[in-house]
Coordinates of C-alpha atoms in Angstrom, one line a residue:
X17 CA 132.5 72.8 116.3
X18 CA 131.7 71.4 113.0
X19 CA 128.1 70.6 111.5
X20 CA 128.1 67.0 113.2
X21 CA 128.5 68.6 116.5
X22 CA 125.8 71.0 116.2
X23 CA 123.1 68.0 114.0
X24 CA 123.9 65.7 117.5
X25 CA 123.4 68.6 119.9
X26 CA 119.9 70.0 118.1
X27 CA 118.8 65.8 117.6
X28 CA 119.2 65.6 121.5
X29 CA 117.8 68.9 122.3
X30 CA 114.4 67.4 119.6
X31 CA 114.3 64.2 121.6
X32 CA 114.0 65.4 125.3
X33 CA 111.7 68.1 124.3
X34 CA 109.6 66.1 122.6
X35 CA 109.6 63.5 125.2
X36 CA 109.5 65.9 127.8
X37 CA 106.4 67.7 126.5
X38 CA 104.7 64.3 126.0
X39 CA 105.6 63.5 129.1
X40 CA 104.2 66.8 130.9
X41 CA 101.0 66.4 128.8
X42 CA 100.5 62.9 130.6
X43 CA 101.4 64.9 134.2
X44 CA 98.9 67.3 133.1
X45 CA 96.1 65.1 132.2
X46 CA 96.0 63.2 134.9
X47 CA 97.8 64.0 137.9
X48 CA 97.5 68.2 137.6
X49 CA 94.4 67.8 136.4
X50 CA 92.4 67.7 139.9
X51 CA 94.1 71.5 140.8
X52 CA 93.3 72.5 137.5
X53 CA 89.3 71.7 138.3
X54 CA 90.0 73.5 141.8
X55 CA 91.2 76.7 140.1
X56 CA 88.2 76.0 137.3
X57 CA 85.7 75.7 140.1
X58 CA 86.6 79.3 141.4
X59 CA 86.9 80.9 138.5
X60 CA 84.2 79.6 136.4
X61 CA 81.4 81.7 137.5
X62 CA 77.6 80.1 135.8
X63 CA 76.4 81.3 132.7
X64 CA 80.3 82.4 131.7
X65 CA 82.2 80.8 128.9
X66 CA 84.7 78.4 131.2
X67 CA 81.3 76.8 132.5
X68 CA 80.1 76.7 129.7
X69 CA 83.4 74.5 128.3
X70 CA 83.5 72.6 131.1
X71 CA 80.1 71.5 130.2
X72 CA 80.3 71.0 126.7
X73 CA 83.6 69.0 126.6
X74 CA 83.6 66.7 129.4
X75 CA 85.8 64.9 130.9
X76 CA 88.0 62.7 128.7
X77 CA 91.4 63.4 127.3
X78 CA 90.3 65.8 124.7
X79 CA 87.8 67.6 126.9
X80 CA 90.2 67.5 130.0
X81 CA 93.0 69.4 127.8
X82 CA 90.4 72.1 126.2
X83 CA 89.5 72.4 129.8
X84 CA 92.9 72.7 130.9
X85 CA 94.0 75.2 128.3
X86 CA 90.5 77.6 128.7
X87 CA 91.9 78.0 132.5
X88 CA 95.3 78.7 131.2
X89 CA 94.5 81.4 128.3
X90 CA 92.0 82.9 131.3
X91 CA 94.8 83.9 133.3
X92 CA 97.0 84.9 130.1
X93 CA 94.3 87.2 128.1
X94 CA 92.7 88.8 131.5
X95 CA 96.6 90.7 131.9
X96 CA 96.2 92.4 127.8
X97 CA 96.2 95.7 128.1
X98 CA 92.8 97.1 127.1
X99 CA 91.1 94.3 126.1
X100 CA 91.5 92.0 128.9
X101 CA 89.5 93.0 131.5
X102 CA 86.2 92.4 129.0
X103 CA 88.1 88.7 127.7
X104 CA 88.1 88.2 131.5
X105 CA 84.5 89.2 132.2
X106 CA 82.9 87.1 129.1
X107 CA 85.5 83.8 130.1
X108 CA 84.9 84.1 133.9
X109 CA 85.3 85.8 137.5
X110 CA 87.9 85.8 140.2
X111 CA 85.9 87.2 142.3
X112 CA 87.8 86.2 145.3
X113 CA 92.1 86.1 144.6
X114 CA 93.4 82.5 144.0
X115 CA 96.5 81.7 145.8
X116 CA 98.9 82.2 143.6
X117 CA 100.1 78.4 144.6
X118 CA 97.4 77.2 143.0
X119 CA 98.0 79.9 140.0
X120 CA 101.1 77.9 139.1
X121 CA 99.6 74.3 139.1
X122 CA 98.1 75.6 135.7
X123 CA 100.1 78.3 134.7
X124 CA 103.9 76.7 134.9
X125 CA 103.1 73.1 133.5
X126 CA 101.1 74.6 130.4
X127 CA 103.9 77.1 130.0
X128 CA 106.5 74.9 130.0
X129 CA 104.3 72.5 127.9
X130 CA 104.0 75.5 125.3
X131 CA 107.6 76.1 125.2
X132 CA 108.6 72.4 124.7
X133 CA 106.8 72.7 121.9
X134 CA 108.1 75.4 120.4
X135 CA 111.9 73.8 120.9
X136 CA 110.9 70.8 118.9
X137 CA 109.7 72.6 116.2
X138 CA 112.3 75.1 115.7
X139 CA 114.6 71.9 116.3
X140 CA 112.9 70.2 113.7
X141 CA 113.1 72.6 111.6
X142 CA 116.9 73.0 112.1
X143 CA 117.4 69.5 111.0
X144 CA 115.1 69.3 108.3
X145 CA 112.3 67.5 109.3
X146 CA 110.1 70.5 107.8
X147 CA 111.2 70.4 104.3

């Protein structure tokens, strides 16, 4: 393959996963984001720092993706070895085990979110758009 080849590939590969993330960040917002509350209502024990985000940002588009991202870095930080158990017990409790069903409403879509990010920037940076 010759340069060309490779430009068109990485400008298509930029494209969907920029439209793609956008796209998942609507999904998120909106229709995600009542099992996202679910999981935050069962996790977010009074007094702890996930009630205490859910209180201070609300409920709009900015607040709802803080929100959304608190629960997310909860289930990511509590599994660091060492220091995870106390990140847990300062953001919040699951005192009784999610499904993990309802796990992935929050956990896949802001993964795949993260990742789609990450694409487009290394594409970007690939063609240039960096410099």
């Amino acid at each position: 393959m010759n340069d060309g080849k490779y430009v068109d590939i990485v400008e298509v590969i930029f494209l969907v996963s920029m439209l793609g993330g956008f796209f998942l960040l609507l999904l998120i917002l909106t229709l995600f984001f009542p099992k996202v509350v679910e999981v935050e209502n069962r996790i977010a024990t009074p007094g702890k720092q996930l009630d205490g985000i859910r209180n201070v940002w609300g409920n709009g588009p900015i607040g709802r993706w803080m929100r959304v991202v608190h629960v997310f870095f909860f289930f990511v930080f509590r599994n660091l070895p060492r220091v995870g158990h106390r990140i847990e017990s300062r953001m919040g409790d699951e005192s009784e085990a999610l499904p993990r069903g309802l796990k992935f409403w929050v956990i896949l879509p802001v993964s795949v979110f993260f990742a789609s990010i990450v694409v487009s920037v290394l594409a970007a940076w690939f063609l240039g758009v960096l410099d």
